[in-house]
């Protein structure tokens, strides 16, 4: 983190399908000002970028002006770090290849870097969170999907094309695997995302006959939050759903450990907040499945980025690397 | 490769369970002198190191002396790059943790680095072979086992403990997987090593009834070479064995691509020389199994290191990185 007196801040912009959140962040990871706009309201990317800038500029002025900003980091689905573009993002209103980093740079005159949201989360965790000081770790984001950001030798792994680190799409079930949004079957994220947990709930409720608190909810409406709430109340079936989820995630993580032998795996996202209900089966499954030489070496950690700020913090962390 | 006029050579030492091969290598990857001793003949590691040095020193003298050597690279099973030690290598005569790099450094006064054989092969390929100029690739060694050396951002991936890159032990069959030497089940190397191919041959010969050239060989003696010879002669069952092997390897490689999105995967070792019989099913399986965004991007290459020299070249390449 090359902070200095002259440029003590970075800007983080997190682009989600629904909201775009942006803020000014200091070197200790404090969001000193932030705001947001609705992503979906702008069918033209130029209008969108104008609107972000229009809302961001007053925040900058109130905090010493543009000259205080070392760089802007953008986290966006399908973001390519090498080119600064968003490429064919299914949940954003702009189609094709969008040169988003360049658009911000032109308007604001501040160096801008862009990567996907899971990579941004990893850099955020390394800069401000649970992975501070670590050179080798894997960030797993458990949300609607499963994302990952991999750090090796202190550097984020982008791969030769900028798209490395899609651990949500390693195959965990080769026979009769669940259909994935990517068009293949058996991907990790069909089991271990929040939506994967809801699918498991529906599967278990159909396959089993025991009573469960979850039976009072229409099957199609069950969320991973409902499963958590039931598990906390002692519901055996709900706890089994977490055991099943954690076991599969642990199997996949054991394979990931054989790849990069990380010091830690950091879990992030709503599902990761289910505490021991999910951590315990993951840890047990890693211990059971990992190759002997790695046993007991890789820490399983919970993200230390505050929820409300995490997305902006992650994106902003990229700004410190800019020159 | 920081070569210079003063120190134009490196030394490579490849330690195998049977033989230890060592040689002097120039910057273009020519082995200008080499020799070998029997590894298993030395129950004491000190005596072993003495014997290697006794045989190596005359080669050094004949080529300008120790001062011409930039560094020594050692490739050894269970070699740990960070510590320069061999740790609990099952096929070597010395037990426990052996500080091998230090032992050579003490005796020869030349900086020495050590890593495992698959990592050494990867560095060799990057320095002299098919991966020259690449910053992101994966080396897969198909021998008695399946080894791997992973290069990301131009650096070998050692992980936080020095033991990263054991792709031979990712799980490819979670149900009814083959028992592996590591004590687990379903590891890649139980299917895709030379011994894995022989296991498949025995399995297919038992399960199927069609005629095959392989039926003339006692089942326990069948090798991957026999399968190759039969495949070349048009034996359908032998060709099916390669298809089966390649399909599984391709599945595992498709997952590896989702991890680091490499520019190429380089195959090395006896099995890799079975040409299209193995390359074609691997490529087809990668194409079928890889996530859309990676499709058609990662090259599948054959090692360009000459067989007889490959081990020494790989180990020696580590010598260029020493200061």
mmCIF file with all atom_site columns, N, CA and C in Angstrom, chain A residues 164-221:
data_model
loop_
_atom_site.group_PDB
_atom_site.id
_atom_site.type_symbol
_atom_site.label_atom_id
_atom_site.label_alt_id
_atom_site.label_comp_id
_atom_site.label_asym_id
_atom_site.label_entity_id
_atom_site.label_seq_id
_atom_site.pdbx_PDB_ins_code
_atom_site.Cartn_x
_atom_site.Cartn_y
_atom_site.Cartn_z
_atom_site.occupancy
_atom_site.B_iso_or_equiv
_atom_site.pdbx_formal_charge
_atom_site.auth_seq_id
_atom_site.auth_comp_id
_atom_site.auth_asym_id
_atom_site.auth_atom_id
_atom_site.pdbx_PDB_model_num
ATOM 1   N N  . UNK A 1 164 ? -8.986  -15.941 -14.599 1.00 0.00 ? 164 UNK A N  1
ATOM 2   C CA . UNK A 1 164 ? -8.699  -17.059 -13.703 1.00 0.00 ? 164 UNK A CA 1
ATOM 3   C C  . UNK A 1 164 ? -9.579  -16.999 -12.453 1.00 0.00 ? 164 UNK A C  1
ATOM 4   N N  . UNK A 1 165 ? -9.620  -18.129 -11.738 1.00 0.00 ? 165 UNK A N  1
ATOM 5   C CA . UNK A 1 165 ? -10.273 -18.121 -10.440 1.00 0.00 ? 165 UNK A CA 1
ATOM 6   C C  . UNK A 1 165 ? -11.780 -18.296 -10.472 1.00 0.00 ? 165 UNK A C  1
ATOM 7   N N  . UNK A 1 166 ? -12.263 -19.256 -11.214 1.00 0.00 ? 166 UNK A N  1
ATOM 8   C CA . UNK A 1 166 ? -13.708 -19.542 -11.219 1.00 0.00 ? 166 UNK A CA 1
ATOM 9   C C  . UNK A 1 166 ? -13.988 -20.855 -10.488 1.00 0.00 ? 166 UNK A C  1
ATOM 10  N N  . UNK A 1 167 ? -13.611 -20.892 -9.200  1.00 0.00 ? 167 UNK A N  1
ATOM 11  C CA . UNK A 1 167 ? -13.776 -22.146 -8.453  1.00 0.00 ? 167 UNK A CA 1
ATOM 12  C C  . UNK A 1 167 ? -15.246 -22.517 -8.243  1.00 0.00 ? 167 UNK A C  1
ATOM 13  N N  . UNK A 1 168 ? -16.148 -21.567 -8.436  1.00 0.00 ? 168 UNK A N  1
ATOM 14  C CA . UNK A 1 168 ? -17.566 -21.908 -8.371  1.00 0.00 ? 168 UNK A CA 1
ATOM 15  C C  . UNK A 1 168 ? -17.968 -22.863 -9.486  1.00 0.00 ? 168 UNK A C  1
ATOM 16  N N  . UNK A 1 169 ? -17.093 -22.972 -10.483 1.00 0.00 ? 169 UNK A N  1
ATOM 17  C CA . UNK A 1 169 ? -17.415 -23.838 -11.622 1.00 0.00 ? 169 UNK A CA 1
ATOM 18  C C  . UNK A 1 169 ? -16.476 -25.032 -11.780 1.00 0.00 ? 169 UNK A C  1
ATOM 19  N N  . UNK A 1 170 ? -15.808 -25.445 -10.722 1.00 0.00 ? 170 UNK A N  1
ATOM 20  C CA . UNK A 1 170 ? -15.186 -26.765 -10.757 1.00 0.00 ? 170 UNK A CA 1
ATOM 21  C C  . UNK A 1 170 ? -16.307 -27.779 -10.538 1.00 0.00 ? 170 UNK A C  1
ATOM 22  N N  . UNK A 1 171 ? -16.105 -28.956 -11.135 1.00 0.00 ? 171 UNK A N  1
ATOM 23  C CA . UNK A 1 171 ? -17.162 -29.974 -11.089 1.00 0.00 ? 171 UNK A CA 1
ATOM 24  C C  . UNK A 1 171 ? -17.007 -30.803 -9.808  1.00 0.00 ? 171 UNK A C  1
ATOM 25  N N  . UNK A 1 172 ? -18.045 -30.805 -8.990  1.00 0.00 ? 172 UNK A N  1
ATOM 26  C CA . UNK A 1 172 ? -17.980 -31.578 -7.749  1.00 0.00 ? 172 UNK A CA 1
ATOM 27  C C  . UNK A 1 172 ? -18.802 -32.875 -7.824  1.00 0.00 ? 172 UNK A C  1
ATOM 28  N N  . UNK A 1 173 ? -19.695 -32.944 -8.783  1.00 0.00 ? 173 UNK A N  1
ATOM 29  C CA . UNK A 1 173 ? -20.475 -34.181 -8.967  1.00 0.00 ? 173 UNK A CA 1
ATOM 30  C C  . UNK A 1 173 ? -20.503 -34.506 -10.453 1.00 0.00 ? 173 UNK A C  1
ATOM 31  N N  . UNK A 1 174 ? -19.752 -35.533 -10.850 1.00 0.00 ? 174 UNK A N  1
ATOM 32  C CA . UNK A 1 174 ? -19.672 -35.871 -12.274 1.00 0.00 ? 174 UNK A CA 1
ATOM 33  C C  . UNK A 1 174 ? -20.839 -36.731 -12.739 1.00 0.00 ? 174 UNK A C  1
ATOM 34  N N  . UNK A 1 175 ? -21.468 -37.420 -11.787 1.00 0.00 ? 175 UNK A N  1
ATOM 35  C CA . UNK A 1 175 ? -22.627 -38.246 -12.132 1.00 0.00 ? 175 UNK A CA 1
ATOM 36  C C  . UNK A 1 175 ? -23.879 -37.552 -11.603 1.00 0.00 ? 175 UNK A C  1
ATOM 37  N N  . UNK A 1 176 ? -24.866 -37.366 -12.443 1.00 0.00 ? 176 UNK A N  1
ATOM 38  C CA . UNK A 1 176 ? -26.141 -36.778 -12.013 1.00 0.00 ? 176 UNK A CA 1
ATOM 39  C C  . UNK A 1 176 ? -25.975 -35.446 -11.301 1.00 0.00 ? 176 UNK A C  1
ATOM 40  N N  . UNK A 1 177 ? -25.026 -34.653 -11.744 1.00 0.00 ? 177 UNK A N  1
ATOM 41  C CA . UNK A 1 177 ? -24.808 -33.350 -11.122 1.00 0.00 ? 177 UNK A CA 1
ATOM 42  C C  . UNK A 1 177 ? -25.936 -32.393 -11.443 1.00 0.00 ? 177 UNK A C  1
ATOM 43  N N  . UNK A 1 178 ? -26.120 -31.405 -10.591 1.00 0.00 ? 178 UNK A N  1
ATOM 44  C CA . UNK A 1 178 ? -27.173 -30.419 -10.819 1.00 0.00 ? 178 UNK A CA 1
ATOM 45  C C  . UNK A 1 178 ? -26.843 -29.535 -12.014 1.00 0.00 ? 178 UNK A C  1
ATOM 46  N N  . UNK A 1 179 ? -27.871 -29.159 -12.747 1.00 0.00 ? 179 UNK A N  1
ATOM 47  C CA . UNK A 1 179 ? -27.708 -28.267 -13.894 1.00 0.00 ? 179 UNK A CA 1
ATOM 48  C C  . UNK A 1 179 ? -27.298 -26.880 -13.397 1.00 0.00 ? 179 UNK A C  1
ATOM 49  N N  . UNK A 1 180 ? -26.266 -26.319 -14.037 1.00 0.00 ? 180 UNK A N  1
ATOM 50  C CA . UNK A 1 180 ? -25.740 -25.017 -13.636 1.00 0.00 ? 180 UNK A CA 1
ATOM 51  C C  . UNK A 1 180 ? -26.111 -23.954 -14.674 1.00 0.00 ? 180 UNK A C  1
ATOM 52  N N  . UNK A 1 181 ? -26.181 -22.722 -14.240 1.00 0.00 ? 181 UNK A N  1
ATOM 53  C CA . UNK A 1 181 ? -26.459 -21.608 -15.143 1.00 0.00 ? 181 UNK A CA 1
ATOM 54  C C  . UNK A 1 181 ? -25.446 -21.479 -16.265 1.00 0.00 ? 181 UNK A C  1
ATOM 55  N N  . UNK A 1 182 ? -24.252 -22.079 -16.070 1.00 0.00 ? 182 UNK A N  1
ATOM 56  C CA . UNK A 1 182 ? -23.192 -21.991 -17.083 1.00 0.00 ? 182 UNK A CA 1
ATOM 57  C C  . UNK A 1 182 ? -23.433 -22.981 -18.218 1.00 0.00 ? 182 UNK A C  1
ATOM 58  N N  . UNK A 1 183 ? -24.468 -23.832 -18.082 1.00 0.00 ? 183 UNK A N  1
ATOM 59  C CA . UNK A 1 183 ? -24.771 -24.785 -19.136 1.00 0.00 ? 183 UNK A CA 1
ATOM 60  C C  . UNK A 1 183 ? -24.180 -26.169 -18.906 1.00 0.00 ? 183 UNK A C  1
ATOM 61  N N  . UNK A 1 184 ? -23.369 -26.308 -17.855 1.00 0.00 ? 184 UNK A N  1
ATOM 62  C CA . UNK A 1 184 ? -22.813 -27.624 -17.572 1.00 0.00 ? 184 UNK A CA 1
ATOM 63  C C  . UNK A 1 184 ? -23.522 -28.226 -16.354 1.00 0.00 ? 184 UNK A C  1
ATOM 64  N N  . UNK A 1 185 ? -23.008 -29.352 -15.869 1.00 0.00 ? 185 UNK A N  1
ATOM 65  C CA . UNK A 1 185 ? -23.649 -30.015 -14.735 1.00 0.00 ? 185 UNK A CA 1
ATOM 66  C C  . UNK A 1 185 ? -22.656 -30.271 -13.609 1.00 0.00 ? 185 UNK A C  1
ATOM 67  N N  . UNK A 1 186 ? -23.119 -30.173 -12.371 1.00 0.00 ? 186 UNK A N  1
ATOM 68  C CA . UNK A 1 186 ? -22.322 -30.592 -11.224 1.00 0.00 ? 186 UNK A CA 1
ATOM 69  C C  . UNK A 1 186 ? -21.362 -29.545 -10.698 1.00 0.00 ? 186 UNK A C  1
ATOM 70  N N  . UNK A 1 187 ? -21.513 -28.278 -11.123 1.00 0.00 ? 187 UNK A N  1
ATOM 71  C CA . UNK A 1 187 ? -20.628 -27.211 -10.654 1.00 0.00 ? 187 UNK A CA 1
ATOM 72  C C  . UNK A 1 187 ? -20.799 -26.976 -9.149  1.00 0.00 ? 187 UNK A C  1
ATOM 73  N N  . UNK A 1 188 ? -19.700 -26.597 -8.522  1.00 0.00 ? 188 UNK A N  1
ATOM 74  C CA . UNK A 1 188 ? -19.711 -26.295 -7.092  1.00 0.00 ? 188 UNK A CA 1
ATOM 75  C C  . UNK A 1 188 ? -20.835 -25.337 -6.732  1.00 0.00 ? 188 UNK A C  1
ATOM 76  N N  . UNK A 1 189 ? -21.049 -24.317 -7.546  1.00 0.00 ? 189 UNK A N  1
ATOM 77  C CA . UNK A 1 189 ? -22.026 -23.303 -7.135  1.00 0.00 ? 189 UNK A CA 1
ATOM 78  C C  . UNK A 1 189 ? -23.470 -23.786 -7.176  1.00 0.00 ? 189 UNK A C  1
ATOM 79  N N  . UNK A 1 190 ? -23.737 -24.893 -7.879  1.00 0.00 ? 190 UNK A N  1
ATOM 80  C CA . UNK A 1 190 ? -25.101 -25.425 -7.840  1.00 0.00 ? 190 UNK A CA 1
ATOM 81  C C  . UNK A 1 190 ? -25.411 -26.064 -6.481  1.00 0.00 ? 190 UNK A C  1
ATOM 82  N N  . UNK A 1 191 ? -24.371 -26.323 -5.684  1.00 0.00 ? 191 UNK A N  1
ATOM 83  C CA . UNK A 1 191 ? -24.556 -26.921 -4.358  1.00 0.00 ? 191 UNK A CA 1
ATOM 84  C C  . UNK A 1 191 ? -24.287 -25.945 -3.214  1.00 0.00 ? 191 UNK A C  1
ATOM 85  N N  . UNK A 1 192 ? -23.281 -25.096 -3.388  1.00 0.00 ? 192 UNK A N  1
ATOM 86  C CA . UNK A 1 192 ? -22.767 -24.370 -2.220  1.00 0.00 ? 192 UNK A CA 1
ATOM 87  C C  . UNK A 1 192 ? -23.045 -22.873 -2.217  1.00 0.00 ? 192 UNK A C  1
ATOM 88  N N  . UNK A 1 193 ? -23.770 -22.366 -3.184  1.00 0.00 ? 193 UNK A N  1
ATOM 89  C CA . UNK A 1 193 ? -24.224 -20.977 -3.133  1.00 0.00 ? 193 UNK A CA 1
ATOM 90  C C  . UNK A 1 193 ? -25.482 -20.919 -2.267  1.00 0.00 ? 193 UNK A C  1
ATOM 91  N N  . UNK A 1 194 ? -25.950 -19.706 -2.027  1.00 0.00 ? 194 UNK A N  1
ATOM 92  C CA . UNK A 1 194 ? -27.211 -19.553 -1.292  1.00 0.00 ? 194 UNK A CA 1
ATOM 93  C C  . UNK A 1 194 ? -28.345 -20.237 -2.057  1.00 0.00 ? 194 UNK A C  1
ATOM 94  N N  . UNK A 1 195 ? -28.355 -20.081 -3.375  1.00 0.00 ? 195 UNK A N  1
ATOM 95  C CA . UNK A 1 195 ? -29.408 -20.742 -4.164  1.00 0.00 ? 195 UNK A CA 1
ATOM 96  C C  . UNK A 1 195 ? -29.220 -22.263 -4.149  1.00 0.00 ? 195 UNK A C  1
ATOM 97  N N  . UNK A 1 196 ? -27.964 -22.713 -4.077  1.00 0.00 ? 196 UNK A N  1
ATOM 98  C CA . UNK A 1 196 ? -27.672 -24.146 -3.972  1.00 0.00 ? 196 UNK A CA 1
ATOM 99  C C  . UNK A 1 196 ? -28.234 -24.722 -2.685  1.00 0.00 ? 196 UNK A C  1
ATOM 100 N N  . UNK A 1 197 ? -28.104 -23.969 -1.605  1.00 0.00 ? 197 UNK A N  1
ATOM 101 C CA . UNK A 1 197 ? -28.652 -24.418 -0.317  1.00 0.00 ? 197 UNK A CA 1
ATOM 102 C C  . UNK A 1 197 ? -30.169 -24.539 -0.414  1.00 0.00 ? 197 UNK A C  1
ATOM 103 N N  . UNK A 1 198 ? -30.798 -23.575 -1.085  1.00 0.00 ? 198 UNK A N  1
ATOM 104 C CA . UNK A 1 198 ? -32.265 -23.631 -1.249  1.00 0.00 ? 198 UNK A CA 1
ATOM 105 C C  . UNK A 1 198 ? -32.653 -24.846 -2.102  1.00 0.00 ? 198 UNK A C  1
ATOM 106 N N  . UNK A 1 199 ? -31.842 -25.146 -3.121  1.00 0.00 ? 199 UNK A N  1
ATOM 107 C CA . UNK A 1 199 ? -32.126 -26.342 -3.938  1.00 0.00 ? 199 UNK A CA 1
ATOM 108 C C  . UNK A 1 199 ? -32.015 -27.596 -3.093  1.00 0.00 ? 199 UNK A C  1
ATOM 109 N N  . UNK A 1 200 ? -30.982 -27.658 -2.273  1.00 0.00 ? 200 UNK A N  1
ATOM 110 C CA . UNK A 1 200 ? -30.803 -28.818 -1.396  1.00 0.00 ? 200 UNK A CA 1
ATOM 111 C C  . UNK A 1 200 ? -32.007 -28.961 -0.462  1.00 0.00 ? 200 UNK A C  1
ATOM 112 N N  . UNK A 1 201 ? -32.483 -27.829 0.046   1.00 0.00 ? 201 UNK A N  1
ATOM 113 C CA . UNK A 1 201 ? -33.643 -27.877 0.944   1.00 0.00 ? 201 UNK A CA 1
ATOM 114 C C  . UNK A 1 201 ? -34.824 -28.530 0.242   1.00 0.00 ? 201 UNK A C  1
ATOM 115 N N  . UNK A 1 202 ? -35.094 -28.066 -0.985  1.00 0.00 ? 202 UNK A N  1
ATOM 116 C CA . UNK A 1 202 ? -36.230 -28.649 -1.720  1.00 0.00 ? 202 UNK A CA 1
ATOM 117 C C  . UNK A 1 202 ? -36.025 -30.139 -1.992  1.00 0.00 ? 202 UNK A C  1
ATOM 118 N N  . UNK A 1 203 ? -34.777 -30.489 -2.310  1.00 0.00 ? 203 UNK A N  1
ATOM 119 C CA . UNK A 1 203 ? -34.454 -31.895 -2.568  1.00 0.00 ? 203 UNK A CA 1
ATOM 120 C C  . UNK A 1 203 ? -34.689 -32.740 -1.310  1.00 0.00 ? 203 UNK A C  1
ATOM 121 N N  . UNK A 1 204 ? -34.153 -32.281 -0.189  1.00 0.00 ? 204 UNK A N  1
ATOM 122 C CA . UNK A 1 204 ? -34.275 -33.034 1.070   1.00 0.00 ? 204 UNK A CA 1
ATOM 123 C C  . UNK A 1 204 ? -35.740 -33.140 1.502   1.00 0.00 ? 204 UNK A C  1
ATOM 124 N N  . UNK A 1 205 ? -36.482 -32.046 1.331   1.00 0.00 ? 205 UNK A N  1
ATOM 125 C CA . UNK A 1 205 ? -37.889 -32.057 1.759   1.00 0.00 ? 205 UNK A CA 1
ATOM 126 C C  . UNK A 1 205 ? -38.712 -33.039 0.940   1.00 0.00 ? 205 UNK A C  1
ATOM 127 N N  . UNK A 1 206 ? -38.335 -33.198 -0.324  1.00 0.00 ? 206 UNK A N  1
ATOM 128 C CA . UNK A 1 206 ? -39.034 -34.153 -1.179  1.00 0.00 ? 206 UNK A CA 1
ATOM 129 C C  . UNK A 1 206 ? -38.617 -35.586 -0.864  1.00 0.00 ? 206 UNK A C  1
ATOM 130 N N  . UNK A 1 207 ? -37.322 -35.780 -0.662  1.00 0.00 ? 207 UNK A N  1
ATOM 131 C CA . UNK A 1 207 ? -36.786 -37.138 -0.510  1.00 0.00 ? 207 UNK A CA 1
ATOM 132 C C  . UNK A 1 207 ? -37.054 -37.721 0.869   1.00 0.00 ? 207 UNK A C  1
ATOM 133 N N  . UNK A 1 208 ? -37.223 -36.848 1.856   1.00 0.00 ? 208 UNK A N  1
ATOM 134 C CA . UNK A 1 208 ? -37.378 -37.331 3.227   1.00 0.00 ? 208 UNK A CA 1
ATOM 135 C C  . UNK A 1 208 ? -38.783 -37.037 3.750   1.00 0.00 ? 208 UNK A C  1
ATOM 136 N N  . UNK A 1 209 ? -39.152 -37.737 4.805   1.00 0.00 ? 209 UNK A N  1
ATOM 137 C CA . UNK A 1 209 ? -40.539 -37.610 5.290   1.00 0.00 ? 209 UNK A CA 1
ATOM 138 C C  . UNK A 1 209 ? -40.616 -37.011 6.684   1.00 0.00 ? 209 UNK A C  1
ATOM 139 N N  . UNK A 1 210 ? -39.479 -36.856 7.346   1.00 0.00 ? 210 UNK A N  1
ATOM 140 C CA . UNK A 1 210 ? -39.515 -36.361 8.728   1.00 0.00 ? 210 UNK A CA 1
ATOM 141 C C  . UNK A 1 210 ? -40.089 -34.937 8.787   1.00 0.00 ? 210 UNK A C  1
ATOM 142 N N  . UNK A 1 211 ? -40.592 -34.549 9.948   1.00 0.00 ? 211 UNK A N  1
ATOM 143 C CA . UNK A 1 211 ? -41.082 -33.175 10.088  1.00 0.00 ? 211 UNK A CA 1
ATOM 144 C C  . UNK A 1 211 ? -39.922 -32.184 10.071  1.00 0.00 ? 211 UNK A C  1
ATOM 145 N N  . UNK A 1 212 ? -40.206 -30.973 9.638   1.00 0.00 ? 212 UNK A N  1
ATOM 146 C CA . UNK A 1 212 ? -39.200 -29.914 9.628   1.00 0.00 ? 212 UNK A CA 1
ATOM 147 C C  . UNK A 1 212 ? -39.897 -28.573 9.623   1.00 0.00 ? 212 UNK A C  1
ATOM 148 N N  . UNK A 1 213 ? -39.292 -27.606 10.269  1.00 0.00 ? 213 UNK A N  1
ATOM 149 C CA . UNK A 1 213 ? -39.856 -26.248 10.267  1.00 0.00 ? 213 UNK A CA 1
ATOM 150 C C  . UNK A 1 213 ? -39.981 -25.721 8.847   1.00 0.00 ? 213 UNK A C  1
ATOM 151 N N  . UNK A 1 214 ? -39.124 -26.225 7.966   1.00 0.00 ? 214 UNK A N  1
ATOM 152 C CA . UNK A 1 214 ? -39.103 -25.723 6.594   1.00 0.00 ? 214 UNK A CA 1
ATOM 153 C C  . UNK A 1 214 ? -40.357 -26.116 5.815   1.00 0.00 ? 214 UNK A C  1
ATOM 154 N N  . UNK A 1 215 ? -41.054 -27.131 6.331   1.00 0.00 ? 215 UNK A N  1
ATOM 155 C CA . UNK A 1 215 ? -42.251 -27.589 5.608   1.00 0.00 ? 215 UNK A CA 1
ATOM 156 C C  . UNK A 1 215 ? -43.378 -26.546 5.649   1.00 0.00 ? 215 UNK A C  1
ATOM 157 N N  . UNK A 1 216 ? -43.280 -25.591 6.563   1.00 0.00 ? 216 UNK A N  1
ATOM 158 C CA . UNK A 1 216 ? -44.325 -24.556 6.628   1.00 0.00 ? 216 UNK A CA 1
ATOM 159 C C  . UNK A 1 216 ? -44.124 -23.466 5.577   1.00 0.00 ? 216 UNK A C  1
ATOM 160 N N  . UNK A 1 217 ? -42.983 -23.517 4.875   1.00 0.00 ? 217 UNK A N  1
ATOM 161 C CA . UNK A 1 217 ? -42.718 -22.508 3.842   1.00 0.00 ? 217 UNK A CA 1
ATOM 162 C C  . UNK A 1 217 ? -42.959 -23.130 2.472   1.00 0.00 ? 217 UNK A C  1
ATOM 163 N N  . UNK A 1 218 ? -43.639 -22.415 1.552   1.00 0.00 ? 218 UNK A N  1
ATOM 164 C CA . UNK A 1 218 ? -43.809 -22.977 0.198   1.00 0.00 ? 218 UNK A CA 1
ATOM 165 C C  . UNK A 1 218 ? -42.416 -23.268 -0.392  1.00 0.00 ? 218 UNK A C  1
ATOM 166 N N  . UNK A 1 219 ? -42.238 -24.484 -0.912  1.00 0.00 ? 219 UNK A N  1
ATOM 167 C CA . UNK A 1 219 ? -40.914 -24.970 -1.321  1.00 0.00 ? 219 UNK A CA 1
ATOM 168 C C  . UNK A 1 219 ? -40.179 -23.970 -2.203  1.00 0.00 ? 219 UNK A C  1
ATOM 169 N N  . UNK A 1 220 ? -40.899 -23.360 -3.126  1.00 0.00 ? 220 UNK A N  1
ATOM 170 C CA . UNK A 1 220 ? -40.245 -22.459 -4.088  1.00 0.00 ? 220 UNK A CA 1
ATOM 171 C C  . UNK A 1 220 ? -39.719 -21.185 -3.437  1.00 0.00 ? 220 UNK A C  1
ATOM 172 N N  . UNK A 1 221 ? -40.244 -20.883 -2.230  1.00 0.00 ? 221 UNK A N  1
ATOM 173 C CA . UNK A 1 221 ? -39.841 -19.629 -1.578  1.00 0.00 ? 221 UNK A CA 1
ATOM 174 C C  . UNK A 1 221 ? -38.706 -19.788 -0.572  1.00 0.00 ? 221 UNK A C  1
#
